[in-house]
Every structure is written in C-alpha cells, then in structure tokens.
Amino acid sequence: MNGGFSLSFLSLLISLSFHSFEFDFAIFDLSLSLSPSVDQAISRMGDEAYIYTVDEALLSLGFGKFQTLVLAYAGIGWLSEAMEMMLLSFVGPAVRIEWGISDRQESFISSVVFAGMLIGACTWGFVSDNYGRRMGFLFTALVTSLAGFASSIAPNYICLVALRFVVGVGLGGGHVLASWFLEFIPAPNRGTWMIVFTFFWTVGTILQAAVAWMVMPLFGWRCLVALSSLPSFLLLLFFNATPESPRYLCKRDKTDEAMVVLSRIASMNEASLPPGVLGLNSLPEDYASSSNVNLSEASPLITTKGKDGLKVFLDLLSPKLIRSTLLLWLVFFGNAFGYYGVVLLTSELSGTTRKCNSNLTRPSHLQDETSLYRDVFLTSVAEAPGLLLAALAVDKVGRKASMYGMLFTCCAFLGPLIWPQKEVITTALLFGARACVTASFNIIYIYTPEIYPTSVRSTGLGMATAIGRIGGMVCPMVGISLVENCRQTEAILLFELVIFVAGVAVTLFSLETKGRDLMA
C-alpha cells in the first residue's frame, strides 16, 4: 500500500511535469518580442524612473503557477538524488552476497559515490555561477542518468565502482537546482517553500525503500539500479521548458532577458510587476559578519562578469565571508556524517547485533532481508515528521535555533544506542534521530544560499556541499566499519561527537536570515 502510494505520487509529479512541457513555448520562451524591453519601460516612466529589486518584483508577483512548475522540475531532480543515495543501503549488501566481496569493498561502493560528489559539488557550482543555472543542472542530469543506468549492467566490481563514482560526480550538482528554485521565491515565505522543495527528498527516500522492498526480492539489485535512474531522464526530457534565473541574468548584464522571465511570471501568476525599471540590491559590506544590516535599499544594477575558479574561491574566504564559510563547512560535514550514518546504521545495527551477541539466534537470509527492507522503510518515513518540524520552525523560530535544536535532539536519540538495544527500540531511536538530522540538514540548505551574494551563491553552496560529501565519504569507512567489527559503543560515541560539534558551530553563526531578502 505504501509503495503504491509512493508510485502514485511519482506519477502525479510526472503528470505535473508534462503540463510544464506544454507551457514550453507559450510561457518560458525567452523571445524579447513577447515582452516590453527595459528601454521601453524607461521611456514610459520618464527620467525619474523608480528602480525596483528582483526581490521586490518577486514579492509583487507572489508564489503562483509559475513557481509551482519550477518546483515540480527542481523537485524531481531532488527526488532523483535521494533515490540514488538511498540506493547505497541496498546495493552494497546485495553485491557482497552476489560477488563475495569483503566488508571493506562493500563500504567502498558508498565512499566512492561521495568522492564523486565532492568533485561534482565544486565543479557544477562554478559552472552554474559562470554559465547559468540551467547549464549546471543540464550536465548533472546527463551524467547522473547515463552513468546510473550503466551501473545496472556493470559486469564486475571494478566497473560498478567506476560507474558509481561518475554517478557521484553528477549527483554533486544537486545543489544547483536548490539555488535555482530559491531565486524564484518571494522572501517572506522562502523558508517554508524551500522546506516544501526538500520534501521531494523525503518522497525519494520513501519511494526508493518501497520500490526496493517490491523489486529486490523478485528481480535483484540490477533492476533497482536501472529504475533509480529514471527521474534523472525526466529532467532531460523537460529541460527545454525551464527558464533561467532572472537574478543570474541581471548579474550577467542581461536585464532584458530577466525582464522577460519576470513578465512571464506576471502573466502566469496573473499579477503585476512594480512600476519602474529593474535593479539589484547592492552588497552590504558587513552582511556576512553582522546581523544588523539594511537590505531594503535599492541601487542601480550591479553586474558581474564570469570569474575564474580561484577568484570565486578566494571570495568565499574574504574577510566578509570567511567566518560564515568555515562554520558552514563544519556544519555541513557534521550533518552529512550524521545523516548518512543514521541511514547506513539502519541496515547495519540489527544484523550486527545478532552477529556480535551469541545469545541471539541468527534468522534465515530471507527473514534478515525482509527485516532490512522494513527497517529502512520505517526510518525513511521518519523524514516526513522531520520536514514538518522544520517547516513549522524555520520561518517562526528562525534558521539558527531550528538547526541547533534539531542537532542536539538527534544526539539525545542516539545516546541509548551506545548499548545494544532490542530491535524495536533500535528502530524507534533511529526513527527519531533520522527525523531530527533530516530537519537540520534541510534547514542548512535553506540558510546557506541566503548568506551568499548571487555571484558566488551556487559556488558557495557547492563548496559547502562538497565538504558535506567528505563527511558522507568518511562515514562508512570509519563509523560503519566500527559497527561491523562489534564496536557499537565507539561508533555511536563518534556520531554523537560529530553531530554535537556541528550543533555548537550553528550557535556561532552571526547572522539570522529569517525574512531577509536574498543578497544581490
């Protein structure tokens, strides 16, 4: 029943995406002949034309049909990444049985994906900031879909590892879709809608667990891997229907094209743009280091040409951004280490407890496999209440308090697992830990783009995501290996320490971005 619901939900997303394809030329066409140019707007307004910002334009236009279609497309990309990541919980154990590989080789299948994501997170962020958001997520979808499907026909362990590495490179660009969607949302409810966006990740994890439960026992891991690549192919199918970010277009001195996109939003949402001409907020000197900044002052259009990778990286470590950047890297590392640790612990703890406790009877392979699918599915469902908590808190309590509250609560749930527990208690504690770390992880994805200017936003998020991938890469090699070697106490203490340090780092952020406009 749960699997059918998830598949029905995916069908609804596909249907919504097909509707977006119908709007390809009628709505997202960027032909200048369909919209008044900036020069025409200026001539109508006279010499004293009012300059409005992108945030003011989006606030006037509201969240409507246009943003719903953007949400559907970006959400499918997020769902795709979640399915590929959840795949790690099932492929490793199945391949170990089929090919007789060691525990270390099994862990390496997961780690190599994170290594690829580390490279992809840096690469696609730079591509997105210099060649456009659309170009960034086009190549990520292309790499992920082709390498993902090819993994299903890998003839041996070496080929599988190589292909999963390439999949990781593609998955490393998932943050580009987050930045792209973020730049279409009005500021007052940006946090809530970003939580709605991240709900697609939860749908992807639940969908993957349900599909694995149905497919793996009958058709094996290869069929599951092939099915997991389908959402990425949907991104390629509907790519021509996607608009470029108006904020990015303005920064590249393509104001006419930005005005066309904003006019299309106005047409679809049945709203009106503010009177005047389009401008951008200037970058406050103390934005990244102070919470007392004024973001409401508009200035004439500020443009940025393409920067080389080293210059962008040095911008992230400039005096105005270095504190926020380093703290973000620490929080991303801790969140990723904790999140993927909880995910992988779900498939490791119950079996390891039986292996390490001679008083427990080892169940049959079929019972063990069924228990795995059930536990992974139940803990995946935990992401739904985690997202609900995040949605309720992010725009009311604020980004910072929501994050450190969730991280410290996650530590509380993991604490009892220092000692082996009954299976039902273990599942319940992992359920609570998964809910909390999911909420925190999603909020940091909202917070990060809000503290960077447009010119480095995608690169900044990409670099932070890359640090998170290091956490995800180290996790199975260190934490999970401890569990497999009957050292559960040390493993849980390690997870507790990393997550707790991440929570402390959140308290040190100097800026609360709740309700603020995005930086120009």
Short mmCIF file of C-alpha atoms in Angstrom, two decimals:
data_model
loop_
_atom_site.label_atom_id
_atom_site.label_comp_id
_atom_site.label_asym_id
_atom_site.label_seq_id
_atom_site.Cartn_x
_atom_site.Cartn_y
_atom_site.Cartn_z
CA MET A 1 0.00 0.00 0.00
CA ASN A 2 2.79 2.41 0.93
CA GLY A 3 4.72 1.53 -2.19
CA GLY A 4 1.60 2.11 -4.31
CA PHE A 5 1.09 5.49 -2.71
CA SER A 6 4.69 6.47 -3.45
CA LEU A 7 4.41 5.33 -7.06
CA SER A 8 1.13 7.22 -7.42
CA PHE A 9 2.82 10.33 -6.07
CA LEU A 10 5.63 9.96 -8.61
CA SER A 11 3.00 9.59 -11.36
CA LEU A 12 1.46 12.85 -10.17
CA LEU A 13 4.86 14.56 -10.39
CA ILE A 14 5.39 13.22 -13.90
CA SER A 15 1.93 14.44 -14.90
CA LEU A 16 2.68 17.86 -13.50
CA SER A 17 5.97 17.93 -15.41
CA PHE A 18 4.14 17.06 -18.66
CA HIS A 19 1.90 20.06 -18.05
CA SER A 20 5.03 22.18 -17.67
CA PHE A 21 6.24 20.87 -21.04
CA GLU A 22 3.04 22.16 -22.65
CA PHE A 23 3.98 25.63 -21.46
CA ASP A 24 7.44 25.38 -23.06
CA PHE A 25 6.92 27.89 -25.87
CA ALA A 26 3.84 29.64 -24.52
CA ILE A 27 5.31 30.58 -21.15
CA PHE A 28 9.03 30.08 -20.78
CA ASP A 29 10.04 31.23 -24.27
CA LEU A 30 12.62 33.95 -23.81
CA SER A 31 11.91 35.79 -27.04
CA LEU A 32 12.22 39.53 -26.47
CA SER A 33 9.38 40.19 -28.85
CA LEU A 34 6.89 38.88 -26.27
CA SER A 35 7.74 41.38 -23.54
CA PRO A 36 8.48 45.12 -23.31
CA SER A 37 12.19 45.87 -23.01
CA VAL A 38 13.79 47.85 -20.24
CA ASP A 39 14.33 50.79 -22.61
CA GLN A 40 10.61 50.90 -23.38
CA ALA A 41 9.84 50.79 -19.66
CA ILE A 42 12.21 53.67 -19.04
CA SER A 43 10.67 55.75 -21.82
CA ARG A 44 7.24 55.27 -20.26
CA MET A 45 8.41 56.16 -16.76
CA GLY A 46 10.44 59.22 -17.73
CA ASP A 47 13.73 60.42 -16.29
CA GLU A 48 12.78 59.74 -12.67
CA ALA A 49 12.01 56.04 -13.09
CA TYR A 50 11.79 54.05 -9.86
CA ILE A 51 14.36 51.24 -9.56
CA TYR A 52 12.97 48.07 -8.02
CA THR A 53 14.87 44.95 -7.00
CA VAL A 54 14.41 41.34 -8.04
CA ASP A 55 13.12 40.58 -4.54
CA GLU A 56 10.58 43.40 -4.78
CA ALA A 57 9.45 42.08 -8.16
CA LEU A 58 9.03 38.55 -6.79
CA LEU A 59 7.20 39.86 -3.75
CA SER A 60 4.78 41.73 -6.02
CA LEU A 61 4.26 38.68 -8.23
CA GLY A 62 3.81 36.23 -5.35
CA PHE A 63 4.11 32.46 -5.41
CA GLY A 64 1.83 31.11 -8.13
CA LYS A 65 1.52 28.75 -11.07
CA PHE A 66 4.94 29.66 -12.49
CA GLN A 67 6.80 28.79 -9.28
CA THR A 68 4.74 25.61 -8.95
CA LEU A 69 6.10 24.39 -12.28
CA VAL A 70 9.65 25.36 -11.29
CA LEU A 71 9.09 23.48 -8.00
CA ALA A 72 7.92 20.37 -9.88
CA TYR A 73 11.03 20.31 -12.08
CA ALA A 74 13.52 21.05 -9.31
CA GLY A 75 11.73 18.61 -7.03
CA ILE A 76 12.12 15.76 -9.49
CA GLY A 77 15.87 16.45 -9.51
CA TRP A 78 15.95 16.37 -5.71
CA LEU A 79 13.89 13.18 -5.69
CA SER A 80 16.34 11.64 -8.14
CA GLU A 81 19.33 12.41 -5.92
CA ALA A 82 17.55 10.98 -2.87
CA MET A 83 16.81 7.73 -4.70
CA GLU A 84 20.42 7.38 -5.82
CA MET A 85 21.66 7.99 -2.28
CA MET A 86 19.19 5.57 -0.67
CA LEU A 87 20.32 3.01 -3.23
CA LEU A 88 23.54 2.67 -1.23
CA SER A 89 21.63 0.94 1.58
CA PHE A 90 20.59 -1.88 -0.74
CA VAL A 91 23.25 -2.30 -3.43
CA GLY A 92 26.20 -2.89 -1.10
CA PRO A 93 24.73 -5.86 0.84
CA ALA A 94 23.31 -7.40 -2.37
CA VAL A 95 26.62 -7.11 -4.25
CA ARG A 96 28.52 -8.53 -1.29
CA ILE A 97 26.37 -11.67 -1.44
CA GLU A 98 26.44 -11.99 -5.25
CA TRP A 99 30.14 -11.29 -5.85
CA GLY A 100 31.57 -12.36 -2.49
CA ILE A 101 33.31 -9.05 -1.77
CA SER A 102 34.65 -8.05 1.65
CA ASP A 103 33.04 -5.62 4.10
CA ARG A 104 35.65 -3.00 3.20
CA GLN A 105 34.90 -3.38 -0.51
CA GLU A 106 31.21 -3.00 0.26
CA SER A 107 31.85 0.24 2.17
CA PHE A 108 33.98 1.48 -0.73
CA ILE A 109 30.93 1.35 -3.06
CA SER A 110 29.33 4.03 -0.86
CA SER A 111 32.50 6.03 -0.28
CA VAL A 112 33.34 6.32 -3.97
CA VAL A 113 29.93 7.91 -4.64
CA PHE A 114 30.72 10.60 -2.06
CA ALA A 115 34.16 11.10 -3.60
CA GLY A 116 32.50 11.79 -6.94
CA MET A 117 30.01 14.12 -5.28
CA LEU A 118 32.91 16.04 -3.75
CA ILE A 119 34.28 16.75 -7.22
CA GLY A 120 30.86 17.42 -8.71
CA ALA A 121 29.82 19.82 -5.95
CA CYS A 122 32.82 22.05 -6.69
CA THR A 123 32.57 21.73 -10.48
CA TRP A 124 28.86 22.27 -11.05
CA GLY A 125 28.67 25.21 -8.66
CA PHE A 126 31.35 27.01 -10.68
CA VAL A 127 29.60 26.13 -13.98
CA SER A 128 26.29 27.39 -12.59
CA ASP A 129 27.70 30.72 -11.41
CA ASN A 130 29.55 31.39 -14.66
CA TYR A 131 27.44 29.79 -17.41
CA GLY A 132 23.96 29.77 -15.92
CA ARG A 133 21.86 27.71 -13.56
CA ARG A 134 20.30 25.81 -16.48
CA MET A 135 23.66 24.76 -17.85
CA GLY A 136 24.63 23.48 -14.41
CA PHE A 137 21.67 21.19 -13.89
CA LEU A 138 21.62 20.07 -17.54
CA PHE A 139 25.01 18.40 -17.25
CA THR A 140 24.30 16.98 -13.79
CA ALA A 141 21.16 15.28 -15.12
CA LEU A 142 23.02 13.99 -18.18
CA VAL A 143 25.88 12.48 -16.19
CA THR A 144 23.66 11.02 -13.47
CA SER A 145 21.12 9.41 -15.79
CA LEU A 146 23.60 7.77 -18.17
CA ALA A 147 26.06 6.55 -15.53
CA GLY A 148 23.21 5.48 -13.25
CA PHE A 149 21.63 3.29 -15.91
CA ALA A 150 25.02 1.91 -16.99
CA SER A 151 25.63 0.82 -13.37
CA SER A 152 22.78 -1.66 -13.71
CA ILE A 153 24.71 -3.63 -16.34
CA ALA A 154 28.16 -3.42 -14.71
CA PRO A 155 29.85 -6.80 -15.34
CA ASN A 156 32.14 -6.74 -12.28
CA TYR A 157 33.06 -4.93 -9.10
CA ILE A 158 35.64 -2.59 -10.67
CA CYS A 159 33.20 -1.38 -13.35
CA LEU A 160 30.47 -0.86 -10.75
CA VAL A 161 32.77 1.23 -8.55
CA ALA A 162 33.90 3.35 -11.53
CA LEU A 163 30.34 3.97 -12.71
CA ARG A 164 29.09 4.81 -9.20
CA PHE A 165 31.93 7.34 -8.96
CA VAL A 166 30.66 9.01 -12.15
CA VAL A 167 27.12 8.95 -10.73
CA GLY A 168 28.52 10.75 -7.70
CA VAL A 169 30.03 13.45 -9.91
CA GLY A 170 26.58 14.04 -11.38
CA LEU A 171 24.83 13.97 -8.02
CA GLY A 172 27.26 16.60 -6.77
CA GLY A 173 25.33 19.21 -8.77
CA GLY A 174 22.03 18.67 -6.98
CA HIS A 175 22.52 21.93 -5.06
CA VAL A 176 22.27 23.88 -8.35
CA LEU A 177 18.57 23.05 -8.54
CA ALA A 178 18.15 24.27 -4.96
CA SER A 179 19.79 27.61 -5.80
CA TRP A 180 17.76 27.90 -9.00
CA PHE A 181 14.43 27.32 -7.25
CA LEU A 182 15.39 29.59 -4.34
CA GLU A 183 15.92 32.51 -6.70
CA PHE A 184 12.27 32.43 -7.82
CA ILE A 185 10.70 32.55 -4.32
CA PRO A 186 9.47 35.74 -2.56
CA ALA A 187 11.44 36.46 0.61
CA PRO A 188 8.67 36.33 3.29
CA ASN A 189 7.83 32.64 2.73
CA ARG A 190 11.12 31.48 1.24
CA GLY A 191 11.91 29.16 4.16
CA THR A 192 8.56 27.41 4.03
CA TRP A 193 8.70 26.81 0.28
CA MET A 194 12.27 25.53 0.49
CA ILE A 195 11.05 23.00 3.05
CA VAL A 196 8.32 22.00 0.58
CA PHE A 197 11.07 21.61 -2.02
CA THR A 198 13.12 19.37 0.26
CA PHE A 199 10.03 17.22 0.83
CA PHE A 200 10.83 15.74 -2.57
CA TRP A 201 13.96 14.26 -0.98
CA THR A 202 11.77 12.54 1.59
CA VAL A 203 9.47 11.27 -1.15
CA GLY A 204 12.54 9.93 -2.95
CA THR A 205 13.83 8.05 0.10
CA ILE A 206 10.43 6.53 0.87
CA LEU A 207 9.87 5.70 -2.79
CA GLN A 208 13.26 4.01 -3.05
CA ALA A 209 12.65 1.96 0.09
CA ALA A 210 9.21 0.89 -1.16
CA VAL A 211 10.47 0.04 -4.66
CA ALA A 212 13.40 -1.91 -3.20
CA TRP A 213 11.01 -3.85 -0.99
CA MET A 214 8.99 -4.85 -4.07
CA VAL A 215 11.74 -5.22 -6.69
CA MET A 216 14.82 -6.62 -4.94
CA PRO A 217 13.40 -10.00 -3.82
CA LEU A 218 11.99 -10.67 -7.31
CA PHE A 219 14.36 -9.04 -9.80
CA GLY A 220 17.56 -8.27 -7.90
CA TRP A 221 19.71 -5.18 -7.45
CA ARG A 222 20.31 -4.51 -11.16
CA CYS A 223 16.64 -3.79 -11.81
CA LEU A 224 16.52 -1.46 -8.81
CA VAL A 225 19.57 0.47 -10.04
CA ALA A 226 18.02 0.89 -13.51
CA LEU A 227 14.71 2.13 -12.09
CA SER A 228 16.55 4.60 -9.86
CA SER A 229 17.98 6.39 -12.91
CA LEU A 230 14.56 7.19 -14.46
CA PRO A 231 13.88 10.50 -12.62
CA SER A 232 17.15 11.93 -13.99
CA PHE A 233 15.99 11.14 -17.53
CA LEU A 234 12.82 13.16 -16.81
CA LEU A 235 14.99 16.22 -16.16
CA LEU A 236 16.50 15.85 -19.64
CA LEU A 237 13.07 15.35 -21.21
CA PHE A 238 11.70 18.65 -19.89
CA PHE A 239 14.90 20.72 -19.90
CA ASN A 240 13.77 22.97 -22.78
CA ALA A 241 10.81 24.11 -20.69
CA THR A 242 12.95 25.61 -17.92
CA PRO A 243 13.65 29.35 -17.52
CA GLU A 244 16.94 30.88 -16.45
CA SER A 245 17.10 32.61 -13.08
CA PRO A 246 16.29 36.35 -13.52
CA ARG A 247 18.69 37.13 -10.68
CA TYR A 248 21.53 35.39 -12.53
CA LEU A 249 20.60 37.13 -15.80
CA CYS A 250 20.78 40.53 -14.12
CA LYS A 251 24.18 39.77 -12.68
CA ARG A 252 25.38 38.91 -16.19
CA ASP A 253 24.04 42.20 -17.58
CA LYS A 254 21.14 40.50 -19.41
CA THR A 255 18.43 42.69 -17.94
CA ASP A 256 16.14 42.46 -20.97
CA GLU A 257 16.04 38.67 -20.67
CA ALA A 258 15.48 38.94 -16.91
CA MET A 259 12.55 41.27 -17.56
CA VAL A 260 11.08 38.75 -19.99
CA VAL A 261 11.23 36.00 -17.36
CA LEU A 262 9.63 38.30 -14.78
CA SER A 263 6.94 39.26 -17.30
CA ARG A 264 6.20 35.59 -17.92
CA ILE A 265 5.89 35.07 -14.15
CA ALA A 266 3.47 38.02 -14.01
CA SER A 267 1.42 36.56 -16.86
CA MET A 268 1.17 33.07 -15.37
CA ASN A 269 0.56 34.28 -11.82
CA GLU A 270 -1.95 36.90 -13.02
CA ALA A 271 -0.05 39.60 -11.14
CA SER A 272 1.73 42.86 -11.97
CA LEU A 273 5.33 43.96 -11.76
CA PRO A 274 6.14 47.07 -9.71
CA PRO A 275 6.28 50.31 -11.74
CA GLY A 276 9.75 51.35 -12.87
CA VAL A 277 12.85 49.50 -14.03
CA LEU A 278 14.69 46.51 -12.68
CA GLY A 279 17.70 46.95 -10.39
CA LEU A 280 19.51 44.96 -7.71
CA ASN A 281 20.36 45.39 -4.06
CA SER A 282 23.97 46.37 -3.52
CA LEU A 283 26.14 44.11 -1.37
CA PRO A 284 26.30 45.42 2.21
CA GLU A 285 29.86 45.49 3.44
CA ASP A 286 29.06 43.82 6.77
CA TYR A 287 26.32 41.45 5.62
CA ALA A 288 28.11 38.18 6.36
CA SER A 289 29.53 39.31 9.69
CA SER A 290 26.69 41.30 11.22
CA SER A 291 23.03 40.74 11.90
CA ASN A 292 22.30 44.49 11.88
CA VAL A 293 22.16 45.18 8.16
CA ASN A 294 19.67 47.01 5.98
CA LEU A 295 18.72 45.08 2.90
CA SER A 296 15.89 47.31 1.74
CA GLU A 297 17.92 49.96 -0.06
CA ALA A 298 17.86 49.58 -3.84
CA SER A 299 20.73 50.62 -6.04
CA PRO A 300 21.23 50.76 -9.80
CA LEU A 301 22.01 47.49 -11.49
CA ILE A 302 25.30 45.93 -10.43
CA THR A 303 26.69 43.38 -12.84
CA THR A 304 29.37 40.74 -12.57
CA LYS A 305 31.17 39.02 -15.39
CA GLY A 306 32.46 35.49 -15.15
CA LYS A 307 35.18 34.85 -12.61
CA ASP A 308 37.82 32.17 -12.61
CA GLY A 309 37.52 29.38 -10.07
CA LEU A 310 40.35 30.62 -7.83
CA LYS A 311 38.86 34.13 -7.62
CA VAL A 312 35.44 32.77 -6.64
CA PHE A 313 37.02 30.51 -4.01
CA LEU A 314 39.01 33.43 -2.58
CA ASP A 315 35.79 35.47 -2.44
CA LEU A 316 34.31 32.80 -0.16
CA LEU A 317 37.33 33.23 2.14
CA SER A 318 37.30 37.04 2.05
CA PRO A 319 37.17 38.88 5.41
CA LYS A 320 33.40 39.46 4.98
CA LEU A 321 32.58 35.80 4.33
CA ILE A 322 35.30 33.66 5.88
CA ARG A 323 33.65 33.16 9.28
CA SER A 324 30.34 32.12 7.75
CA THR A 325 32.08 29.94 5.16
CA LEU A 326 34.20 27.99 7.66
CA LEU A 327 31.29 27.47 10.05
CA LEU A 328 29.10 26.31 7.16
CA TRP A 329 31.73 23.76 6.14
CA LEU A 330 31.84 22.39 9.68
CA VAL A 331 28.04 22.18 9.92
CA PHE A 332 27.73 20.53 6.51
CA PHE A 333 30.37 17.95 7.46
CA GLY A 334 28.59 17.14 10.72
CA ASN A 335 25.14 17.00 9.13
CA ALA A 336 26.27 14.73 6.30
CA PHE A 337 28.26 12.46 8.61
CA GLY A 338 25.26 12.18 10.93
CA TYR A 339 22.59 11.82 8.25
CA TYR A 340 24.29 9.14 6.18
CA GLY A 341 25.46 7.49 9.39
CA VAL A 342 21.86 7.09 10.57
CA VAL A 343 20.83 5.86 7.10
CA LEU A 344 23.57 3.24 6.99
CA LEU A 345 23.16 2.30 10.66
CA THR A 346 19.60 1.24 9.87
CA SER A 347 20.86 -1.50 7.57
CA GLU A 348 23.76 -2.47 9.85
CA LEU A 349 22.70 -2.41 13.51
CA SER A 350 20.12 -5.20 13.74
CA GLY A 351 22.22 -7.70 11.78
CA THR A 352 25.39 -6.73 13.60
CA THR A 353 23.70 -7.04 16.99
CA ARG A 354 22.83 -10.64 16.18
CA LYS A 355 26.35 -11.32 14.88
CA CYS A 356 28.02 -9.82 17.96
CA ASN A 357 25.65 -11.39 20.51
CA SER A 358 25.96 -15.14 20.66
CA ASN A 359 22.73 -15.39 22.67
CA LEU A 360 20.68 -14.26 19.68
CA THR A 361 19.64 -16.71 17.03
CA ARG A 362 20.59 -15.76 13.51
CA PRO A 363 17.47 -15.63 11.29
CA SER A 364 17.31 -17.02 7.80
CA HIS A 365 18.59 -14.93 4.89
CA LEU A 366 15.02 -14.24 3.73
CA GLN A 367 13.95 -13.07 7.20
CA ASP A 368 17.04 -10.91 7.51
CA GLU A 369 16.41 -9.32 4.10
CA THR A 370 12.74 -8.65 4.88
CA SER A 371 13.74 -7.07 8.20
CA LEU A 372 16.22 -4.82 6.36
CA TYR A 373 13.61 -3.51 3.90
CA ARG A 374 11.12 -2.95 6.71
CA ASP A 375 13.55 -1.05 8.92
CA VAL A 376 14.86 1.12 6.08
CA PHE A 377 11.31 1.92 5.00
CA LEU A 378 10.19 2.85 8.52
CA THR A 379 13.17 5.09 9.21
CA SER A 380 12.75 6.70 5.78
CA VAL A 381 9.19 7.61 6.73
CA ALA A 382 10.76 9.44 9.70
CA GLU A 383 11.88 12.17 7.31
CA ALA A 384 8.26 13.31 6.91
CA PRO A 385 7.81 14.44 10.55
CA GLY A 386 11.33 15.85 10.40
CA LEU A 387 10.34 18.06 7.49
CA LEU A 388 7.13 19.04 9.26
CA LEU A 389 9.15 20.16 12.27
CA ALA A 390 11.47 22.15 10.01
CA ALA A 391 8.55 23.76 8.16
CA LEU A 392 6.91 24.85 11.42
CA ALA A 393 10.11 26.25 12.89
CA VAL A 394 12.17 27.71 10.05
CA ASP A 395 10.13 30.90 9.47
CA LYS A 396 8.92 31.27 13.07
CA VAL A 397 11.76 30.21 15.36
CA GLY A 398 14.44 31.05 12.80
CA ARG A 399 17.14 29.16 10.93
CA LYS A 400 19.76 29.02 13.68
CA ALA A 401 17.61 27.90 16.61
CA SER A 402 15.87 25.31 14.45
CA MET A 403 19.18 23.81 13.35
CA TYR A 404 20.97 23.54 16.68
CA GLY A 405 17.77 22.38 18.39
CA MET A 406 17.41 19.51 15.91
CA LEU A 407 21.09 18.53 16.11
CA PHE A 408 21.15 18.39 19.90
CA THR A 409 17.90 16.39 19.94
CA CYS A 410 19.42 13.96 17.44
CA CYS A 411 22.26 13.38 19.90
CA ALA A 412 19.67 12.57 22.57
CA PHE A 413 18.06 9.91 20.36
CA LEU A 414 21.38 8.28 19.51
CA GLY A 415 22.60 8.19 23.12
CA PRO A 416 20.84 4.96 24.21
CA LEU A 417 22.28 3.14 21.19
CA ILE A 418 25.69 3.22 22.87
CA TRP A 419 24.49 -0.07 24.32
CA PRO A 420 22.80 -2.78 22.21
CA GLN A 421 19.01 -2.48 22.36
CA LYS A 422 16.08 -4.61 21.33
CA GLU A 423 15.28 -4.35 17.64
CA VAL A 424 12.04 -2.39 18.13
CA ILE A 425 13.80 0.13 20.41
CA THR A 426 16.69 0.48 17.97
CA THR A 427 14.28 1.19 15.11
CA ALA A 428 12.35 3.73 17.20
CA LEU A 429 15.52 5.59 18.25
CA LEU A 430 16.83 5.65 14.69
CA PHE A 431 13.40 6.94 13.60
CA GLY A 432 13.73 9.92 15.96
CA ALA A 433 17.38 10.55 15.05
CA ARG A 434 16.54 10.42 11.33
CA ALA A 435 13.71 12.94 11.77
CA CYS A 436 15.94 15.41 13.61
CA VAL A 437 19.02 15.19 11.39
CA THR A 438 16.79 15.44 8.30
CA ALA A 439 15.23 18.66 9.61
CA SER A 440 18.64 20.16 10.36
CA PHE A 441 20.10 19.10 7.01
CA ASN A 442 17.24 20.69 5.09
CA ILE A 443 17.42 23.95 7.02
CA ILE A 444 21.15 24.34 6.36
CA TYR A 445 20.35 24.02 2.64
CA ILE A 446 17.99 26.98 3.07
CA TYR A 447 20.36 29.04 5.20
CA THR A 448 23.48 28.69 3.04
CA PRO A 449 22.27 30.39 -0.18
CA GLU A 450 20.79 33.20 1.90
CA ILE A 451 24.17 34.41 3.21
CA TYR A 452 25.99 34.48 -0.14
CA PRO A 453 25.64 37.04 -2.99
CA THR A 454 24.34 35.85 -6.37
CA SER A 455 27.80 35.92 -7.98
CA VAL A 456 29.09 33.19 -5.63
CA ARG A 457 25.84 31.69 -4.31
CA SER A 458 25.92 28.42 -6.22
CA THR A 459 29.69 28.04 -5.78
CA GLY A 460 29.39 28.76 -2.06
CA LEU A 461 26.64 26.19 -1.65
CA GLY A 462 28.60 23.79 -3.85
CA MET A 463 31.77 24.09 -1.75
CA ALA A 464 29.80 23.60 1.46
CA THR A 465 28.07 20.60 -0.08
CA ALA A 466 31.48 19.24 -1.13
CA ILE A 467 32.67 19.38 2.48
CA GLY A 468 29.48 17.54 3.41
CA ARG A 469 30.35 14.88 0.85
CA ILE A 470 33.65 14.36 2.64
CA GLY A 471 31.62 13.65 5.77
CA GLY A 472 29.48 11.21 3.85
CA MET A 473 32.57 9.57 2.35
CA VAL A 474 34.34 9.16 5.70
CA CYS A 475 31.22 7.89 7.48
CA PRO A 476 31.01 4.35 6.02
CA MET A 477 34.78 3.88 6.20
CA VAL A 478 35.00 4.86 9.87
CA GLY A 479 31.67 4.78 11.68
CA ILE A 480 30.05 1.83 9.92
CA SER A 481 33.27 -0.19 9.99
CA LEU A 482 33.27 0.14 13.78
CA VAL A 483 29.73 -1.27 13.95
CA GLU A 484 30.62 -4.17 11.67
CA ASN A 485 33.55 -5.01 13.93
CA CYS A 486 31.29 -5.22 17.01
CA ARG A 487 32.41 -1.83 18.35
CA GLN A 488 28.97 -0.24 18.51
CA THR A 489 29.73 1.91 21.57
CA GLU A 490 32.70 3.62 19.90
CA ALA A 491 30.70 4.12 16.68
CA ILE A 492 27.74 5.80 18.39
CA LEU A 493 30.01 7.99 20.52
CA LEU A 494 31.74 9.11 17.33
CA PHE A 495 28.39 10.05 15.72
CA GLU A 496 27.36 11.87 18.91
CA LEU A 497 30.57 13.90 18.99
CA VAL A 498 30.44 14.96 15.33
CA ILE A 499 26.76 15.94 15.47
CA PHE A 500 27.21 17.81 18.77
CA VAL A 501 30.14 19.83 17.39
CA ALA A 502 28.02 20.74 14.36
CA GLY A 503 25.28 21.97 16.72
CA VAL A 504 27.77 24.15 18.60
CA ALA A 505 29.00 25.58 15.28
CA VAL A 506 25.44 26.62 14.40
CA THR A 507 25.21 28.68 17.60
CA LEU A 508 28.29 30.62 16.42
CA PHE A 509 26.68 31.89 13.20
CA SER A 510 26.44 35.68 13.45
CA LEU A 511 23.53 36.12 11.05
CA GLU A 512 19.88 35.08 11.22
CA THR A 513 18.39 35.24 7.70
CA LYS A 514 14.72 34.68 8.55
CA GLY A 515 12.58 37.06 6.46
CA ARG A 516 15.54 38.80 4.77
CA ASP A 517 15.88 39.47 1.04
CA LEU A 518 18.49 37.50 -0.85
CA MET A 519 21.78 39.29 -1.43
CA ALA A 520 22.34 40.74 -4.89
#
